[in-house]
CSV table of C-alpha atoms in Angstrom, one decimal:
chain,number,residue,atom,x,y,z
A,18,UNK,CA,0.0,0.0,0.0
A,19,UNK,CA,2.8,2.4,1.0
A,20,UNK,CA,4.6,1.5,-2.1
A,21,UNK,CA,1.6,2.4,-4.3
A,22,UNK,CA,1.1,5.7,-2.5
A,23,UNK,CA,4.8,6.5,-3.1
A,24,UNK,CA,4.5,5.7,-6.8
A,25,UNK,CA,1.4,8.0,-7.1
A,26,UNK,CA,3.2,10.8,-5.3
A,27,UNK,CA,6.2,10.4,-7.5
A,28,UNK,CA,4.0,10.4,-10.6
A,29,UNK,CA,2.2,13.6,-9.4
A,30,UNK,CA,5.6,15.2,-8.7
A,31,UNK,CA,6.9,14.2,-12.2
A,32,UNK,CA,3.8,15.6,-13.9
A,33,UNK,CA,3.9,18.7,-11.8
A,34,UNK,CA,7.6,19.1,-12.6
A,35,UNK,CA,7.0,18.5,-16.3
A,36,UNK,CA,4.3,21.2,-16.5
A,37,UNK,CA,6.1,23.5,-14.1
A,38,UNK,CA,9.2,23.3,-16.3
A,39,UNK,CA,7.2,23.8,-19.4
A,40,UNK,CA,5.5,26.9,-17.8
A,41,UNK,CA,8.8,28.3,-16.6
A,42,UNK,CA,10.4,27.8,-20.0
A,43,UNK,CA,7.4,29.4,-21.8
A,44,UNK,CA,7.2,32.5,-19.6
A,45,UNK,CA,10.8,32.9,-18.2
A,46,UNK,CA,13.1,30.8,-20.4
A,47,UNK,CA,15.2,32.1,-23.2
A,48,UNK,CA,13.1,32.6,-26.4
A,49,UNK,CA,15.3,35.2,-28.3
A,50,UNK,CA,17.7,33.7,-30.7
A,51,UNK,CA,19.4,36.9,-31.9
A,52,UNK,CA,19.6,40.6,-31.1
A,53,UNK,CA,17.5,43.0,-33.0
A,54,UNK,CA,15.0,45.9,-33.0
A,55,UNK,CA,11.2,45.6,-33.4
A,56,UNK,CA,9.4,48.7,-34.6
A,57,UNK,CA,5.8,49.1,-33.6
A,58,UNK,CA,4.2,52.1,-35.3
A,59,UNK,CA,1.2,54.0,-34.1
A,60,UNK,CA,-1.9,52.2,-35.4
A,61,UNK,CA,-0.2,48.8,-35.5
A,62,UNK,CA,-2.2,45.7,-34.6
A,63,UNK,CA,-1.3,42.6,-32.6
A,64,UNK,CA,-0.5,40.5,-35.7
A,65,UNK,CA,2.0,43.1,-36.9
A,66,UNK,CA,3.8,42.9,-33.6
A,67,UNK,CA,4.0,39.2,-33.6
A,68,UNK,CA,5.1,39.1,-37.2
A,69,UNK,CA,7.8,41.6,-36.6
A,70,UNK,CA,9.0,39.7,-33.5
A,71,UNK,CA,9.0,36.3,-35.4
A,72,UNK,CA,12.5,36.8,-36.9
A,73,UNK,CA,14.1,37.1,-33.5
A,74,UNK,CA,12.2,34.5,-31.4
A,75,UNK,CA,12.7,30.7,-31.4
A,76,UNK,CA,9.0,30.1,-30.8
A,77,UNK,CA,6.5,32.5,-32.3
A,78,UNK,CA,3.7,30.6,-30.7
A,79,UNK,CA,5.0,30.8,-27.2
A,80,UNK,CA,5.6,34.5,-27.5
A,81,UNK,CA,2.1,35.0,-28.8
A,82,UNK,CA,0.6,32.9,-26.0
A,83,UNK,CA,2.4,34.8,-23.3
A,84,UNK,CA,1.5,38.1,-25.0
A,85,UNK,CA,-2.2,37.2,-25.1
A,86,UNK,CA,-2.2,35.9,-21.5
A,87,UNK,CA,-0.8,39.3,-20.4
A,88,UNK,CA,-3.3,41.1,-22.6
A,89,UNK,CA,-0.6,42.7,-24.8
A,90,UNK,CA,-3.0,42.0,-27.7
A,91,UNK,CA,-5.1,44.8,-26.2
A,92,UNK,CA,-2.6,47.0,-24.5
A,93,UNK,CA,0.8,48.0,-26.0
A,94,UNK,CA,2.7,51.1,-26.8
A,95,UNK,CA,4.3,52.0,-30.1
A,96,UNK,CA,8.1,52.4,-30.2
A,97,UNK,CA,11.5,50.9,-31.1
A,98,UNK,CA,12.2,47.9,-28.9
A,99,UNK,CA,15.5,46.1,-28.4
A,100,UNK,CA,15.1,42.3,-28.4
A,101,UNK,CA,18.1,41.0,-26.6
A,102,UNK,CA,19.4,37.5,-27.1
A,103,UNK,CA,18.6,35.4,-24.1
A,104,UNK,CA,15.5,37.4,-23.0
A,105,UNK,CA,12.3,35.7,-22.0
A,106,UNK,CA,8.8,36.2,-23.4
A,107,UNK,CA,7.6,37.8,-20.2
A,108,UNK,CA,10.4,40.4,-20.2
A,109,UNK,CA,9.6,41.3,-23.8
A,110,UNK,CA,5.9,41.6,-23.3
A,111,UNK,CA,6.3,43.7,-20.2
A,112,UNK,CA,8.8,46.0,-22.1
A,113,UNK,CA,6.3,46.6,-24.9
A,114,UNK,CA,3.3,47.1,-22.6
A,115,UNK,CA,5.3,49.6,-20.5
A,116,UNK,CA,6.7,51.4,-23.6
A,117,UNK,CA,10.3,50.9,-22.5
A,118,UNK,CA,11.7,51.5,-26.0
A,119,UNK,CA,15.3,52.1,-26.8
A,120,UNK,CA,16.5,55.5,-27.9
A,121,UNK,CA,18.1,56.1,-31.3
A,122,UNK,CA,21.4,58.1,-31.7
A,123,UNK,CA,21.3,61.0,-34.1
A,124,UNK,CA,24.4,62.9,-35.3
A,125,UNK,CA,23.5,66.5,-36.2
A,126,UNK,CA,26.4,67.6,-38.5
A,127,UNK,CA,27.2,70.8,-40.4
A,128,UNK,CA,24.2,70.4,-42.7
A,129,UNK,CA,23.8,73.2,-45.3
A,130,UNK,CA,20.1,73.5,-44.5
A,131,UNK,CA,17.5,72.2,-42.2
A,132,UNK,CA,15.9,70.1,-44.9
A,133,UNK,CA,19.1,68.1,-45.4
A,134,UNK,CA,19.2,67.5,-41.7
A,135,UNK,CA,15.6,66.4,-41.6
A,136,UNK,CA,16.2,64.0,-44.5
A,137,UNK,CA,18.8,62.2,-42.4
A,138,UNK,CA,17.1,62.4,-39.1
A,139,UNK,CA,13.7,61.2,-40.2
A,140,UNK,CA,15.2,57.9,-41.4
A,141,UNK,CA,15.5,57.1,-37.7
A,142,UNK,CA,12.0,58.1,-36.8
A,143,UNK,CA,8.5,56.8,-37.4
A,144,UNK,CA,7.6,59.8,-39.5
A,145,UNK,CA,8.6,60.4,-43.1
A,146,UNK,CA,10.7,63.5,-44.0
A,147,UNK,CA,7.7,65.4,-45.6
A,148,UNK,CA,5.7,65.2,-42.5
A,149,UNK,CA,8.7,66.2,-40.4
A,150,UNK,CA,9.4,69.2,-42.7
A,151,UNK,CA,5.7,70.3,-42.7
A,152,UNK,CA,5.5,70.3,-38.9
A,153,UNK,CA,8.8,72.2,-38.6
A,154,UNK,CA,7.5,74.7,-41.2
A,155,UNK,CA,4.5,75.2,-38.9
A,156,UNK,CA,6.7,75.7,-35.9
A,157,UNK,CA,8.7,78.3,-37.8
A,158,UNK,CA,5.5,80.1,-38.9
A,159,UNK,CA,4.3,80.2,-35.3
A,160,UNK,CA,7.6,81.9,-34.3
A,161,UNK,CA,7.2,84.5,-37.1
A,162,UNK,CA,9.8,82.9,-39.4
A,163,UNK,CA,9.3,82.1,-43.1
A,164,UNK,CA,10.0,78.4,-42.9
A,165,UNK,CA,12.0,75.6,-41.2
A,166,UNK,CA,15.2,76.9,-42.7
A,167,UNK,CA,15.0,79.9,-40.5
A,168,UNK,CA,15.2,77.6,-37.5
A,169,UNK,CA,18.8,76.6,-38.3
A,170,UNK,CA,20.3,78.6,-35.5
A,171,UNK,CA,18.4,76.5,-32.9
A,172,UNK,CA,20.4,73.4,-33.8
A,173,UNK,CA,24.0,72.7,-32.7
A,174,UNK,CA,26.4,70.1,-34.1
A,175,UNK,CA,26.5,67.2,-31.7
A,176,UNK,CA,25.1,63.6,-31.1
A,177,UNK,CA,21.7,63.4,-29.6
A,178,UNK,CA,19.3,60.6,-28.5
A,179,UNK,CA,15.7,60.5,-29.4
A,180,UNK,CA,13.0,57.8,-29.4
A,181,UNK,CA,11.9,56.4,-32.8
A,182,UNK,CA,8.4,57.8,-32.0
A,183,UNK,CA,9.6,61.4,-31.5
A,184,UNK,CA,7.3,64.0,-32.9
A,185,UNK,CA,8.7,67.1,-34.7
A,186,UNK,CA,7.4,69.2,-31.8
A,187,UNK,CA,9.3,67.1,-29.3
A,188,UNK,CA,12.3,67.0,-31.5
A,189,UNK,CA,12.4,70.8,-31.9
A,190,UNK,CA,11.6,71.4,-28.2
A,191,UNK,CA,14.9,69.6,-27.2
A,192,UNK,CA,16.9,72.0,-29.3
A,193,UNK,CA,14.9,75.1,-28.3
A,194,UNK,CA,15.6,74.3,-24.7
A,195,UNK,CA,19.3,73.8,-25.4
A,196,UNK,CA,19.4,77.1,-27.4
A,197,UNK,CA,17.8,79.0,-24.5
A,198,UNK,CA,20.2,77.5,-22.0
A,199,UNK,CA,23.2,78.3,-24.2
A,200,UNK,CA,22.2,82.0,-24.4
A,201,UNK,CA,22.7,82.7,-20.8
A,202,UNK,CA,23.1,86.2,-19.3
A,203,UNK,CA,26.9,86.1,-19.8
A,204,UNK,CA,26.6,85.4,-23.6
A,205,UNK,CA,23.8,87.9,-24.0
A,206,UNK,CA,26.1,90.5,-22.5
A,207,UNK,CA,28.9,89.6,-25.0
A,208,UNK,CA,26.3,89.7,-27.8
A,209,UNK,CA,25.3,93.2,-26.9
A,210,UNK,CA,28.9,94.3,-26.6
A,211,UNK,CA,29.7,92.9,-30.0
A,212,UNK,CA,27.3,95.2,-31.8
A,213,UNK,CA,26.1,92.3,-33.9
A,214,UNK,CA,22.6,90.9,-34.1
A,215,UNK,CA,22.0,87.2,-33.2
A,216,UNK,CA,21.5,86.3,-36.9
A,217,UNK,CA,24.8,88.0,-37.8
A,218,UNK,CA,26.6,86.1,-35.0
A,219,UNK,CA,25.3,82.8,-36.3
A,220,UNK,CA,26.1,83.7,-39.9
A,221,UNK,CA,29.7,84.6,-39.0
A,222,UNK,CA,29.9,81.5,-36.7
A,223,UNK,CA,29.0,79.3,-39.7
A,224,UNK,CA,31.7,80.9,-41.8
A,225,UNK,CA,34.2,80.3,-39.0
A,226,UNK,CA,33.1,76.7,-38.6
A,227,UNK,CA,33.5,76.0,-42.3
A,228,UNK,CA,36.8,77.8,-42.6
A,229,UNK,CA,38.3,76.1,-39.5
A,230,UNK,CA,37.0,72.6,-40.5
A,231,UNK,CA,35.4,72.5,-37.1
A,232,UNK,CA,38.7,72.6,-35.3
A,233,UNK,CA,38.4,74.9,-32.3
A,234,UNK,CA,42.1,76.0,-32.1
A,235,UNK,CA,41.9,78.4,-35.0
A,236,UNK,CA,38.3,79.6,-34.6
A,237,UNK,CA,38.9,82.7,-32.5
A,238,UNK,CA,41.7,83.8,-34.8
A,239,UNK,CA,39.5,83.4,-37.9
A,240,UNK,CA,36.6,85.2,-36.1
A,241,UNK,CA,38.9,88.1,-35.4
A,242,UNK,CA,40.0,88.3,-39.0
A,243,UNK,CA,36.4,88.3,-40.4
A,244,UNK,CA,35.3,90.9,-37.8
A,245,UNK,CA,38.3,93.0,-39.0
A,246,UNK,CA,37.1,92.8,-42.6
A,247,UNK,CA,33.5,93.5,-41.6
A,248,UNK,CA,34.3,96.6,-39.5
A,249,UNK,CA,36.6,98.0,-42.2
A,250,UNK,CA,33.7,97.7,-44.7
A,251,UNK,CA,35.5,95.1,-46.7
A,252,UNK,CA,33.8,92.1,-48.4
A,253,UNK,CA,34.2,89.0,-46.3
A,254,UNK,CA,35.3,87.0,-49.3
A,255,UNK,CA,34.8,83.6,-47.7
A,256,UNK,CA,35.0,80.6,-50.1
A,257,UNK,CA,32.5,78.5,-48.1
A,258,UNK,CA,29.8,81.1,-48.8
A,259,UNK,CA,30.4,80.7,-52.5
A,260,UNK,CA,30.2,76.9,-52.1
A,261,UNK,CA,27.0,77.3,-50.1
A,262,UNK,CA,25.5,79.6,-52.7
A,263,UNK,CA,26.2,77.2,-55.5
A,264,UNK,CA,25.1,74.1,-53.6
A,265,UNK,CA,21.9,75.8,-52.6
A,266,UNK,CA,21.1,76.4,-56.2
A,267,UNK,CA,21.3,72.7,-56.9
A,268,UNK,CA,19.4,71.7,-53.7
A,269,UNK,CA,22.7,70.4,-52.3
A,270,UNK,CA,22.9,67.7,-55.0
A,271,UNK,CA,26.3,69.0,-56.2
A,272,UNK,CA,29.5,68.8,-54.3
A,273,UNK,CA,32.2,71.5,-54.9
A,274,UNK,CA,35.6,70.9,-53.5
A,275,UNK,CA,37.5,73.9,-55.1
A,276,UNK,CA,36.3,77.4,-55.7
A,277,UNK,CA,37.3,78.9,-59.1
A,278,UNK,CA,37.1,82.5,-60.1
A,279,UNK,CA,34.1,81.8,-62.3
A,280,UNK,CA,32.2,80.8,-59.2
A,281,UNK,CA,32.8,84.1,-57.4
A,282,UNK,CA,30.0,86.0,-59.2
A,283,UNK,CA,27.3,83.4,-58.3
A,284,UNK,CA,24.2,85.5,-57.6
A,285,UNK,CA,23.2,84.9,-54.0
A,286,UNK,CA,22.8,87.0,-50.9
A,287,UNK,CA,25.1,84.5,-49.2
A,288,UNK,CA,28.0,85.0,-51.7
A,289,UNK,CA,30.4,87.2,-49.8
A,290,UNK,CA,32.5,87.8,-52.9
A,291,UNK,CA,29.6,89.4,-54.6
A,292,UNK,CA,28.1,91.2,-51.6
A,293,UNK,CA,29.5,93.4,-48.8
A,294,UNK,CA,28.5,92.7,-45.3
A,295,UNK,CA,27.4,89.6,-43.4
A,296,UNK,CA,25.1,87.0,-45.1
A,297,UNK,CA,21.4,87.0,-44.0
A,298,UNK,CA,21.8,83.7,-42.1
A,299,UNK,CA,24.2,80.8,-41.4
A,300,UNK,CA,25.5,78.7,-44.2
A,301,UNK,CA,25.4,75.6,-42.1
A,302,UNK,CA,24.4,74.2,-38.7
A,303,UNK,CA,27.1,75.3,-36.3
A,304,UNK,CA,28.6,74.1,-33.1
A,305,UNK,CA,28.8,76.0,-29.8
A,306,UNK,CA,32.5,76.6,-30.1
A,307,UNK,CA,32.1,78.6,-33.3
A,308,UNK,CA,29.4,80.8,-31.7
A,309,UNK,CA,31.7,81.4,-28.7
A,310,UNK,CA,34.5,82.2,-31.1
A,311,UNK,CA,32.5,85.2,-32.4
A,312,UNK,CA,31.6,86.3,-28.9
A,313,UNK,CA,35.2,86.0,-27.7
A,314,UNK,CA,37.0,86.8,-31.0
A,315,UNK,CA,40.8,87.2,-30.9
A,316,UNK,CA,41.9,90.8,-31.3
A,317,UNK,CA,44.4,90.6,-34.2
A,318,UNK,CA,45.6,92.6,-37.2
A,319,UNK,CA,44.8,89.9,-39.8
A,320,UNK,CA,42.9,90.6,-42.9
A,321,UNK,CA,44.0,87.7,-45.1
A,322,UNK,CA,44.1,84.0,-44.6
A,323,UNK,CA,45.0,81.1,-46.8
A,324,UNK,CA,45.0,77.3,-46.4
A,325,UNK,CA,48.5,76.1,-45.4
A,326,UNK,CA,49.6,73.1,-47.6
A,327,UNK,CA,52.3,72.3,-45.1
A,328,UNK,CA,49.7,71.9,-42.3
A,329,UNK,CA,46.5,70.5,-43.8
A,330,UNK,CA,43.4,71.9,-42.2
A,331,UNK,CA,45.2,75.0,-40.9
A,332,UNK,CA,45.9,78.4,-42.3
A,333,UNK,CA,48.4,81.1,-42.8
A,334,UNK,CA,47.3,84.5,-41.5
A,335,UNK,CA,48.6,88.0,-42.5
A,336,UNK,CA,47.8,91.6,-42.6
A,337,UNK,CA,49.9,92.1,-45.7
A,338,UNK,CA,48.4,91.8,-49.2
A,339,UNK,CA,51.8,91.1,-50.7
A,340,UNK,CA,52.4,88.2,-48.3
A,341,UNK,CA,48.9,86.9,-48.9
A,342,UNK,CA,49.5,86.7,-52.7
A,343,UNK,CA,52.6,84.5,-52.0
A,344,UNK,CA,50.6,82.3,-49.6
A,345,UNK,CA,47.7,81.9,-52.1
A,346,UNK,CA,50.0,81.0,-54.9
A,347,UNK,CA,51.7,78.3,-52.8
A,348,UNK,CA,48.3,76.8,-52.0
A,349,UNK,CA,47.1,77.0,-55.6
A,350,UNK,CA,50.2,75.2,-56.7
A,351,UNK,CA,49.6,72.5,-54.1
A,352,UNK,CA,46.0,72.0,-55.4
A,353,UNK,CA,47.2,71.7,-59.0
A,354,UNK,CA,49.9,69.2,-57.9
A,355,UNK,CA,47.2,67.1,-56.3
A,356,UNK,CA,44.9,67.5,-59.3
A,357,UNK,CA,42.1,68.8,-57.0
A,358,UNK,CA,39.4,70.3,-59.2
């Protein structure tokens, strides 16, 4: 009798263990065979989620069962979700229900215009570039600007994190907050002392950024040089402004590496060879260093600068027109020797 009871107990334990193990495996065991990201857009249905997850899970059926049991078929949040190898169905379902999506990294570079930037950024968001641009145009209009291009000064070169579901309003708000924090009382005092408008500061900062190649160690020297030209009533004669004027005409589809004399008459308010004064706006998105370079420009006698072939990325500075001619010829000879057109 005792032996029969023991056998029954062992059978019960075996069955319980079998189903217990099966339950644990289904809910808490590893069901992710490889890392990846599942995108759940607004308006998605449960089937779309399961189908998107299928390529990363070992058992689509077990994932679907756990999701239904936890009512994820009724309640889930859109987003970009990281499916990590070794994760369980329960952890995945809880992540999606809670909306714990993974941020995307965006690099804002020295884009010539806001539309270029949006074209790159929108590839990492749920929205297409047209929707993004239209919403930024609306934001610009509400601020009294013509269009999104007039928002260029709000953006700084850097790497930022955003969710895949970011809206244009949320996207811009991050930069607007950064812009307002940057323009603290100390910088505003320097701005007033400079005698320049905010738009002029950004326009000069963009020239300094392009001329320096983004390297901060020459920025203040270059800023001092261009302020010297501006205050003497000279044309700024910055090659990057010519490149910008030409690229803008082609919607930035062309790439010019060398400025020839024939380009200097390109009709554009941004062409500082054709026009006296500071351009009406920045020729690219800038970084904080270049704006600070204008506010803290070096006091120097320089009027001329020329790329230095002996130190690529750097320049020779002078106040002498004769010395500049020698420097310019050396650089042109170097370009010709490298067959740079």
